Structure formats: C-alpha cells, structure tokens
C-alpha cells in the first residue's frame, strides 16, 4: 500500500510539475509580450514627431528600406528606425522564475526599469528582499520530488517563450519541419510549424532528433548540408530568436524556387505585400508545398511551378502577360518584373536578385533626347559586347580554351556575372539594410572609395567598356526608387584618390543633380519607343534562347559553367570539397536565371498600332511623357449609346443605386459602389460599408444589398465618416472622433470572422 501511494504521489507531482511549467511559461509569455507592446507604444508616443516627442533630444534619424512590395512588385516604403528602442528590444530579458514573480508583484513600482532593460539580476534580488517576497511563497504546488529540480525545466531554453506567445488560442501543432530562412545574403536556421488555422516561422530555432523545438544555443543544428550550415552560422553565432505567425488565408501565392542552383526552396507571398523565402532539405520542399495546398487549395492554381511556365499559351480565354505586353496593355517594367518572377529571381535572395537592363548610353549630355537611337544602349548585345574592341577580347578569351586543349565545357566569354549579391549591395550601399550587407561581404568595412558605386556615368563606362571583369546589369530600383541615390543616413563612405568625399551618387548632367528627375527620365527611357522595339532582344539574352548553347556562343553571351543550374548536377557530386567550391562560387558571383523561352521572343507592337491594326490614341512626346488627352481631341470618339443605356448594357449586372463612392478598374470592366462603401482588394468581390446610425460597420458581397457580417467595435470611435481598404486584410477609418484607426480583419472560407483594432 505504501509503495502504491508513493508511486501515485510521484505521478501526481510530475503532473503538477508539468502544469506548473506550462502555467509559468504562459505567464512569462504574457508579461514579455506586454513589455514589447509597451515599448512599441512608447516609441509611437515619444518619437520626435509623436504627441510627446522632443526633437531636440531625439537621436539622429536612420532610415531603412522596408520589405513591403507594392504595385508591380516595387519596394518603395522607407521606414524610420528608432535606435534607442531598437537597443531596448535587444536588451529585453527573459526573466527567470523568481525575477518574473517579483516583477509581476511589483509591476507598478519597477515597470519603467524593466521595460527599459535596466533591471539587472542583482537589482531584482535586492528589490525582492525589500518587498519581502519569495517565489516559494507564491505557489500552491507541493514540494517536488528530490530527483526533480524545478529550475531544470524553468531555465532550459526560455527562448521558446517567443514561440508560445505567438500561438493562437487553443493552438495545436500538427507538423514540424526544419528550414533555413533566407533574407538577403544571410540565412538563419529555423523551424516551420503548422497549426490549425496558422503556421509559424521560428528563426534561430532548431528541431531536435526527438522533434522538440529548441533555440540554437541549446541544441545542435539539424542542417545536413555543410555549406548551408556554414551560411547559417557564419555571421550569426549569436542570433535573435523570432517567431512570426501567419494565417493560411493570408497567403497569396507560393513559388517553387531554387537556392544555390538546387530546387529546395519555397517563396511565400502574402496578401499584405510581404514574402518569406524558406529553404528545405532535398525531399521536404514538395511535401511542404502539398501541405500548404491542403490548407489552401487555391494555391495549386496560383503557385508558379515547372508546369505553369507556359508564357505563350493560356489554358483559359484570358490574355497572357506576353500578349498584354505586345499590345501595350502593360508597361515594359511590369513585363520585366513578371519575367524575373517566373525565372526565380527574388528580392529575398541577393544571389538571384531581379535583373534589369542598362537602357541608356548617354550620361554626358545636358538634355536627354529619347528620339535619338544613339542615346540608347544596344539591347541586342550583352554588356561584354557593347564595343567592338571589348567584344573581340572576349571572343579571344573564349577561343583560347580550345587552343590550349582545355576542357571544352569550361569555355566561356565571361568568368563574372551580370548580377550578384555584391553588385546589388554596391548599388544600394547608401540604404539599410544593404549597407550592413555590403560591409559583411567586404569583411566588415566599406570597400576602397574609388571602387564603390559613386557615379552612374563611371559605372556605365566600367561595365560597357573599360573593365574586362565588369559586365553588370542594373536592378529594378534604378527605375522607381530615388532614395537609394542619396546618403540620407550620412554614412562615411570614404574619400577617393582625387580628394572627392563620397556622399550622394553623381548623376548625369541631364538629371540636374535631382535623383527624382533621374528616376523619372530613366523610367521614361525604359518605356520609350526605342526600348519597346528592341527589348525582346535583351530578353533573348537573359531569359531566352540565347542564354546558352550555340546561340549564346554566337551572341558572345556564355558564362562560366558554374553559373548555370542545368549544367551543374550538384546532387551527383560526391566530393564535398568540389561541391563546396562550386557552391561558394555561386554564392559569391551569382547564377543564371531559369530559361523561359527556347525560341526567339516576339517583338512588341509598334507604337500607334494595336494587334487589330487600328490606331491607338496614346502617343509620347519626344521626352517620353504621356501627353494629356486634350492634345489628341481628334482621336476621341463619342459613344453612340447614351450614358443611361450604357449602364443597362454594361458588363456589371448590379450598378450603384445612388451616388458613386468608389470606382475600381479591372481587366474585365469597371466596378463601382455607392457612397459609404468601398471594395476590398484584390478580388473586389466583397464590400465594406459604414455610416449607419448605430455606428456599426458591415461586410457584404458585391452586387448584393444584403450585409453578411456586422461589427459594433467601431462605435467607441464615434461615427465613421470615411474609410479606405489598402489591402486584403486592412481597413483604415476616421470619423467624428478625429482619430485615424487601422483595423485588421480575416477571411476564413470566404467569410469575415473578426475585426480587430491594430493601431
């Protein structure tokens, strides 16, 4: 009887210990999350432009490029970085058990010190003595068995609280997988967790052999590839643990991607404009993609897979992007960004960053003449063949391998690439986070000033004429982001040999020293008639049939074999030294995009003619600027149908019954709703309406007057007078309270389930 009681006592104590552990962890998570939320609130209130901010006492502002992608996949959001709050977050401790209970009991007295990370362990113990509190007195649990030490499980990997505090209520993890999270030129080991309605990306965590999640400090790495392992731990011996929660319904698309020329990655695009790049073990990638599709079946048709790269044909009756580009329904920029996406180029991986062409060759004139063909670069030739002498030297290099009886497979014109991590970082070195990336690639400091990107003209001359090891192309930011041309963060970039101190980028004379004017004219050059008529030849070089093979040799467009994914079967290379050498080469010098076309790319229709042969209304001035409609009044034609009858024959069966409040132009027609109502992107099939006497708001379906879901949470902020819906999950409102509110809502099975105030 005594032995049975002892056994039951131990079982009960172990059960209580487990409950105690979970209870304490959840309390710690709640407190830690509250402390972080308080820091964010403090940052908003005391920011130099906040209601209680003091500009005289604030630190020098720093700016960073946000990862948000807007229309046409352009990243234009520049965010302010609060250095003080960032350092506070880095110092925020995860409290041990007695410090946590003490802090909880004395929250009001010492909250300020704790929130600023200034409370050390000794200070906490002294404060505890003053209050006369002891952690053993704050628990009703019986004393644990002698062999079970409570500190073991309380102190073991407390960083896991970061994951717990992100868990949704009643969350249940159904699957775990080891991943590497790629951002820029760095990779962090992590764990991917699948829940019921959400999935979680945990950075700087590992999956143990027993399927337990630990931080990288308390468990050995689970990455089997030695090169990826070194990449994850090279610059992050001490990493910051993070956990991000995402709803399956927030996923817009998932693309099957390459990483280091291996088909082992996924890029997840979210409806809010952000994306994540995940690298898996060899056999895990496709399994994970299928698991995502099981939670969100619509992803099967939205994801870019090997079978979906048919650009010339479409299974349905809709136009392809190629047809839209030919008919000038989309811009050159949009089409190039689309091809980059199909070819596996990603903002998240600097080794395969989106590539754009040099379009101009005139960087010395006072005015830019877009009607002169000599103003433009020869788009039918790669950067290594822009001059006759330069082309001859590269052909000679190619032939020297054959004459020396070398390996024919190693014959190439160029041993460097037109796009690499160092090229991307050098272009954007004046803007964070690329400044840190550039310094990391250069061994911790800036490069010699004369070798840094300081002048558009000198960079063009180097890549097109002077430097035999420089064949770089451009990046998308040259056509939409003027901020990267200025040294807004006041970095000390060094001094050139002629005494010039590096600061802002030196612009061509026709830009008048104005980065915004440079971007405007450069974008106009990209959309000009000359570039539109010859862009398909550049596409042949980068994405098409001249990418490799005999056509590439003839076009002087062959690169080192290590740059090509289809030529390097890394899985069959058994020698780890050889494989590591190849991967290191790829990591440092870049990789060729996926080949999208095996036949010559068709040209774009000439300006002024559509595919049907009819004249178009739009025309460009010599400067490339689209003129206002009144300059071509002779081309405007009156409709033979009156406005009232036009509504009856419109593609819309349900047009607004009152004053128009919101208009959206889609590919199939024009959508419109009445006053106090907005359409929700990107499908535009749902509406958000307001202005009711009871201060409620409603969600409904487009074309129906019936409200599907009604919320009363907006009543606390007065009557809503205006609203806008910038994304598929965000609504911004304002009204009689003069307060601008940002709301988040979630769509589950095509129904709005909740509406929460974000800020």
mmCIF file of N, CA and C in Angstrom, residues 471-540:
data_model
loop_
_atom_site.group_PDB
_atom_site.id
_atom_site.type_symbol
_atom_site.label_atom_id
_atom_site.label_comp_id
_atom_site.label_asym_id
_atom_site.label_seq_id
_atom_site.Cartn_x
_atom_site.Cartn_y
_atom_site.Cartn_z
ATOM 1 N N UNK A 471 30.686 43.169 -66.072
ATOM 2 C CA UNK A 471 29.629 43.082 -67.086
ATOM 3 C C UNK A 471 28.259 43.252 -66.423
ATOM 4 N N UNK A 472 28.210 44.007 -65.350
ATOM 5 C CA UNK A 472 26.991 44.100 -64.543
ATOM 6 C C UNK A 472 25.847 44.771 -65.294
ATOM 7 N N UNK A 473 24.642 44.322 -64.990
ATOM 8 C CA UNK A 473 23.420 44.977 -65.445
ATOM 9 C C UNK A 473 22.854 45.789 -64.278
ATOM 10 N N UNK A 474 21.627 46.248 -64.404
ATOM 11 C CA UNK A 474 21.008 47.081 -63.377
ATOM 12 C C UNK A 474 20.016 46.273 -62.542
ATOM 13 N N UNK A 475 19.429 46.933 -61.566
ATOM 14 C CA UNK A 475 18.419 46.349 -60.697
ATOM 15 C C UNK A 475 17.148 47.191 -60.809
ATOM 16 N N UNK A 476 15.996 46.688 -60.394
ATOM 17 C CA UNK A 476 14.739 47.436 -60.582
ATOM 18 C C UNK A 476 14.727 48.807 -59.933
ATOM 19 N N UNK A 477 15.461 48.983 -58.822
ATOM 20 C CA UNK A 477 15.419 50.256 -58.102
ATOM 21 C C UNK A 477 15.864 51.436 -58.952
ATOM 22 N N UNK A 478 16.623 51.201 -60.021
ATOM 23 C CA UNK A 478 17.051 52.291 -60.891
ATOM 24 C C UNK A 478 15.881 52.928 -61.640
ATOM 25 N N UNK A 479 14.716 52.314 -61.572
ATOM 26 C CA UNK A 479 13.579 52.807 -62.341
ATOM 27 C C UNK A 479 12.406 53.257 -61.473
ATOM 28 N N UNK A 480 12.582 53.235 -60.126
ATOM 29 C CA UNK A 480 11.468 53.716 -59.308
ATOM 30 C C UNK A 480 11.873 54.252 -57.942
ATOM 31 N N UNK A 481 13.112 54.106 -57.499
ATOM 32 C CA UNK A 481 13.470 54.449 -56.120
ATOM 33 C C UNK A 481 14.588 55.489 -56.088
ATOM 34 N N UNK A 482 14.278 56.784 -56.003
ATOM 35 C CA UNK A 482 15.333 57.801 -55.973
ATOM 36 C C UNK A 482 16.111 57.828 -54.667
ATOM 37 N N UNK A 483 15.554 57.278 -53.576
ATOM 38 C CA UNK A 483 16.203 57.377 -52.267
ATOM 39 C C UNK A 483 17.539 56.646 -52.212
ATOM 40 N N UNK A 484 17.734 55.614 -53.027
ATOM 41 C CA UNK A 484 18.991 54.871 -52.937
ATOM 42 C C UNK A 484 20.166 55.648 -53.516
ATOM 43 N N UNK A 485 19.892 56.752 -54.183
ATOM 44 C CA UNK A 485 20.951 57.568 -54.767
ATOM 45 C C UNK A 485 21.473 58.629 -53.802
ATOM 46 N N UNK A 486 20.853 58.765 -52.649
ATOM 47 C CA UNK A 486 21.269 59.767 -51.671
ATOM 48 C C UNK A 486 21.771 59.094 -50.402
ATOM 49 N N UNK A 487 22.689 59.753 -49.736
ATOM 50 C CA UNK A 487 23.267 59.230 -48.492
ATOM 51 C C UNK A 487 22.504 59.825 -47.309
ATOM 52 N N UNK A 488 21.217 59.450 -47.193
ATOM 53 C CA UNK A 488 20.358 60.030 -46.164
ATOM 54 C C UNK A 488 20.787 59.633 -44.763
ATOM 55 N N UNK A 489 21.463 58.506 -44.610
ATOM 56 C CA UNK A 489 21.910 58.052 -43.291
ATOM 57 C C UNK A 489 23.289 58.594 -42.913
ATOM 58 N N UNK A 490 23.886 59.392 -43.800
ATOM 59 C CA UNK A 490 25.156 60.075 -43.525
ATOM 60 C C UNK A 490 26.271 59.080 -43.171
ATOM 61 N N UNK A 491 26.395 58.028 -43.969
ATOM 62 C CA UNK A 491 27.486 57.084 -43.772
ATOM 63 C C UNK A 491 28.798 57.701 -44.266
ATOM 64 N N UNK A 492 29.871 57.391 -43.579
ATOM 65 C CA UNK A 492 31.200 57.837 -44.001
ATOM 66 C C UNK A 492 31.752 56.799 -44.970
ATOM 67 N N UNK A 493 31.552 57.051 -46.260
ATOM 68 C CA UNK A 493 31.899 56.085 -47.295
ATOM 69 C C UNK A 493 33.347 56.182 -47.735
ATOM 70 N N UNK A 494 34.060 57.175 -47.293
ATOM 71 C CA UNK A 494 35.465 57.292 -47.629
ATOM 72 C C UNK A 494 35.746 58.432 -48.583
ATOM 73 N N UNK A 495 37.007 58.537 -48.967
ATOM 74 C CA UNK A 495 37.482 59.613 -49.839
ATOM 75 C C UNK A 495 38.266 59.013 -50.990
ATOM 76 N N UNK A 496 37.997 59.469 -52.207
ATOM 77 C CA UNK A 496 38.680 58.964 -53.390
ATOM 78 C C UNK A 496 40.077 59.562 -53.491
ATOM 79 N N UNK A 497 40.883 59.022 -54.397
ATOM 80 C CA UNK A 497 42.266 59.466 -54.539
ATOM 81 C C UNK A 497 42.365 60.914 -54.993
ATOM 82 N N UNK A 498 41.358 61.392 -55.725
ATOM 83 C CA UNK A 498 41.395 62.787 -56.167
ATOM 84 C C UNK A 498 40.859 63.748 -55.116
ATOM 85 N N UNK A 499 40.551 63.231 -53.917
ATOM 86 C CA UNK A 499 40.078 64.069 -52.831
ATOM 87 C C UNK A 499 38.574 64.181 -52.712
ATOM 88 N N UNK A 500 37.840 63.561 -53.621
ATOM 89 C CA UNK A 500 36.380 63.628 -53.578
ATOM 90 C C UNK A 500 35.840 62.776 -52.433
ATOM 91 N N UNK A 501 35.042 63.395 -51.582
ATOM 92 C CA UNK A 501 34.413 62.676 -50.471
ATOM 93 C C UNK A 501 33.117 62.055 -50.973
ATOM 94 N N UNK A 502 32.972 60.761 -50.776
ATOM 95 C CA UNK A 502 31.782 60.072 -51.261
ATOM 96 C C UNK A 502 30.570 60.449 -50.424
ATOM 97 N N UNK A 503 29.506 60.782 -51.109
ATOM 98 C CA UNK A 503 28.228 61.080 -50.462
ATOM 99 C C UNK A 503 27.112 60.575 -51.334
ATOM 100 N N UNK A 504 26.352 61.506 -51.912
ATOM 101 C CA UNK A 504 25.312 61.110 -52.855
ATOM 102 C C UNK A 504 25.940 60.644 -54.166
ATOM 103 N N UNK A 505 25.196 59.856 -54.919
ATOM 104 C CA UNK A 505 25.673 59.365 -56.212
ATOM 105 C C UNK A 505 25.704 60.518 -57.211
ATOM 106 N N UNK A 506 26.786 60.599 -57.977
ATOM 107 C CA UNK A 506 26.903 61.618 -59.011
ATOM 108 C C UNK A 506 26.011 61.237 -60.189
ATOM 109 N N UNK A 507 25.099 62.132 -60.554
ATOM 110 C CA UNK A 507 24.118 61.865 -61.595
ATOM 111 C C UNK A 507 24.535 62.501 -62.914
ATOM 112 N N UNK A 508 23.975 62.033 -64.032
ATOM 113 C CA UNK A 508 24.290 62.639 -65.334
ATOM 114 C C UNK A 508 23.839 64.094 -65.383
ATOM 115 N N UNK A 509 24.431 64.895 -66.276
ATOM 116 C CA UNK A 509 24.045 66.314 -66.358
ATOM 117 C C UNK A 509 22.565 66.513 -66.642
ATOM 118 N N UNK A 510 21.956 65.616 -67.433
ATOM 119 C CA UNK A 510 20.543 65.807 -67.774
ATOM 120 C C UNK A 510 19.604 65.584 -66.583
ATOM 121 N N UNK A 511 20.120 65.091 -65.468
ATOM 122 C CA UNK A 511 19.293 64.926 -64.269
ATOM 123 C C UNK A 511 19.333 66.149 -63.373
ATOM 124 N N UNK A 512 20.235 67.113 -63.653
ATOM 125 C CA UNK A 512 20.333 68.353 -62.870
ATOM 126 C C UNK A 512 20.556 68.086 -61.386
ATOM 127 N N UNK A 513 21.232 66.998 -61.064
ATOM 128 C CA UNK A 513 21.527 66.689 -59.671
ATOM 129 C C UNK A 513 20.326 66.278 -58.842
ATOM 130 N N UNK A 514 19.202 66.014 -59.479
ATOM 131 C CA UNK A 514 17.964 65.662 -58.775
ATOM 132 C C UNK A 514 17.693 64.168 -58.943
ATOM 133 N N UNK A 515 17.768 63.373 -57.878
ATOM 134 C CA UNK A 515 17.507 61.928 -58.004
ATOM 135 C C UNK A 515 16.112 61.621 -58.536
ATOM 136 N N UNK A 516 15.118 62.425 -58.152
ATOM 137 C CA UNK A 516 13.762 62.178 -58.627
ATOM 138 C C UNK A 516 13.665 62.393 -60.141
ATOM 139 N N UNK A 517 14.345 63.402 -60.648
ATOM 140 C CA UNK A 517 14.336 63.641 -62.085
ATOM 141 C C UNK A 517 15.080 62.527 -62.815
ATOM 142 N N UNK A 518 16.167 62.051 -62.228
ATOM 143 C CA UNK A 518 16.900 60.944 -62.846
ATOM 144 C C UNK A 518 16.004 59.713 -62.974
ATOM 145 N N UNK A 519 15.307 59.362 -61.898
ATOM 146 C CA UNK A 519 14.434 58.190 -61.929
ATOM 147 C C UNK A 519 13.311 58.388 -62.941
ATOM 148 N N UNK A 520 12.748 59.595 -62.990
ATOM 149 C CA UNK A 520 11.661 59.883 -63.926
ATOM 150 C C UNK A 520 12.115 59.709 -65.369
ATOM 151 N N UNK A 521 13.241 60.329 -65.728
ATOM 152 C CA UNK A 521 13.736 60.232 -67.102
ATOM 153 C C UNK A 521 14.214 58.820 -67.421
ATOM 154 N N UNK A 522 14.815 58.163 -66.445
ATOM 155 C CA UNK A 522 15.287 56.795 -66.666
ATOM 156 C C UNK A 522 14.111 55.854 -66.915
ATOM 157 N N UNK A 523 13.027 56.057 -66.175
ATOM 158 C CA UNK A 523 11.831 55.238 -66.387
ATOM 159 C C UNK A 523 11.200 55.546 -67.743
ATOM 160 N N UNK A 524 11.201 56.804 -68.130
ATOM 161 C CA UNK A 524 10.680 57.162 -69.447
ATOM 162 C C UNK A 524 11.512 56.533 -70.555
ATOM 163 N N UNK A 525 12.815 56.445 -70.339
ATOM 164 C CA UNK A 525 13.675 55.785 -71.319
ATOM 165 C C UNK A 525 13.331 54.306 -71.433
ATOM 166 N N UNK A 526 13.047 53.671 -70.306
ATOM 167 C CA UNK A 526 12.672 52.253 -70.330
ATOM 168 C C UNK A 526 11.371 52.036 -71.094
ATOM 169 N N UNK A 527 10.455 52.985 -71.006
ATOM 170 C CA UNK A 527 9.158 52.843 -71.670
ATOM 171 C C UNK A 527 9.134 53.507 -73.048
ATOM 172 N N UNK A 528 10.269 53.968 -73.535
ATOM 173 C CA UNK A 528 10.320 54.692 -74.802
ATOM 174 C C UNK A 528 10.097 53.752 -75.986
ATOM 175 N N UNK A 529 9.879 54.343 -77.159
ATOM 176 C CA UNK A 529 9.637 53.560 -78.372
ATOM 177 C C UNK A 529 10.843 52.705 -78.740
ATOM 178 N N UNK A 530 12.044 53.272 -78.597
ATOM 179 C CA UNK A 530 13.239 52.517 -78.985
ATOM 180 C C UNK A 530 13.401 51.267 -78.127
ATOM 181 N N UNK A 531 13.294 51.422 -76.814
ATOM 182 C CA UNK A 531 13.446 50.270 -75.926
ATOM 183 C C UNK A 531 12.324 49.267 -76.152
ATOM 184 N N UNK A 532 11.110 49.741 -76.359
ATOM 185 C CA UNK A 532 9.991 48.834 -76.613
ATOM 186 C C UNK A 532 10.209 48.014 -77.874
ATOM 187 N N UNK A 533 10.849 48.614 -78.867
ATOM 188 C CA UNK A 533 11.076 47.910 -80.128
ATOM 189 C C UNK A 533 12.239 46.934 -80.061
ATOM 190 N N UNK A 534 13.130 47.072 -79.085
ATOM 191 C CA UNK A 534 14.323 46.225 -79.023
ATOM 192 C C UNK A 534 14.440 45.417 -77.735
ATOM 193 N N UNK A 535 13.514 45.577 -76.822
ATOM 194 C CA UNK A 535 13.634 44.900 -75.532
ATOM 195 C C UNK A 535 13.592 43.384 -75.671
ATOM 196 N N UNK A 536 12.871 42.878 -76.664
ATOM 197 C CA UNK A 536 12.788 41.429 -76.834
ATOM 198 C C UNK A 536 14.150 40.810 -77.133
ATOM 199 N N UNK A 537 15.065 41.575 -77.696
ATOM 200 C CA UNK A 537 16.411 41.052 -77.968
ATOM 201 C C UNK A 537 17.198 40.878 -76.665
ATOM 202 N N UNK A 538 17.025 41.796 -75.743
ATOM 203 C CA UNK A 538 17.676 41.634 -74.432
ATOM 204 C C UNK A 538 17.056 40.470 -73.664
ATOM 205 N N UNK A 539 15.755 40.283 -73.796
ATOM 206 C CA UNK A 539 15.089 39.147 -73.147
ATOM 207 C C UNK A 539 15.645 37.832 -73.677
ATOM 208 N N UNK A 540 15.962 37.772 -74.966
ATOM 209 C CA UNK A 540 16.582 36.566 -75.531
ATOM 210 C C UNK A 540 17.909 36.255 -74.855
#
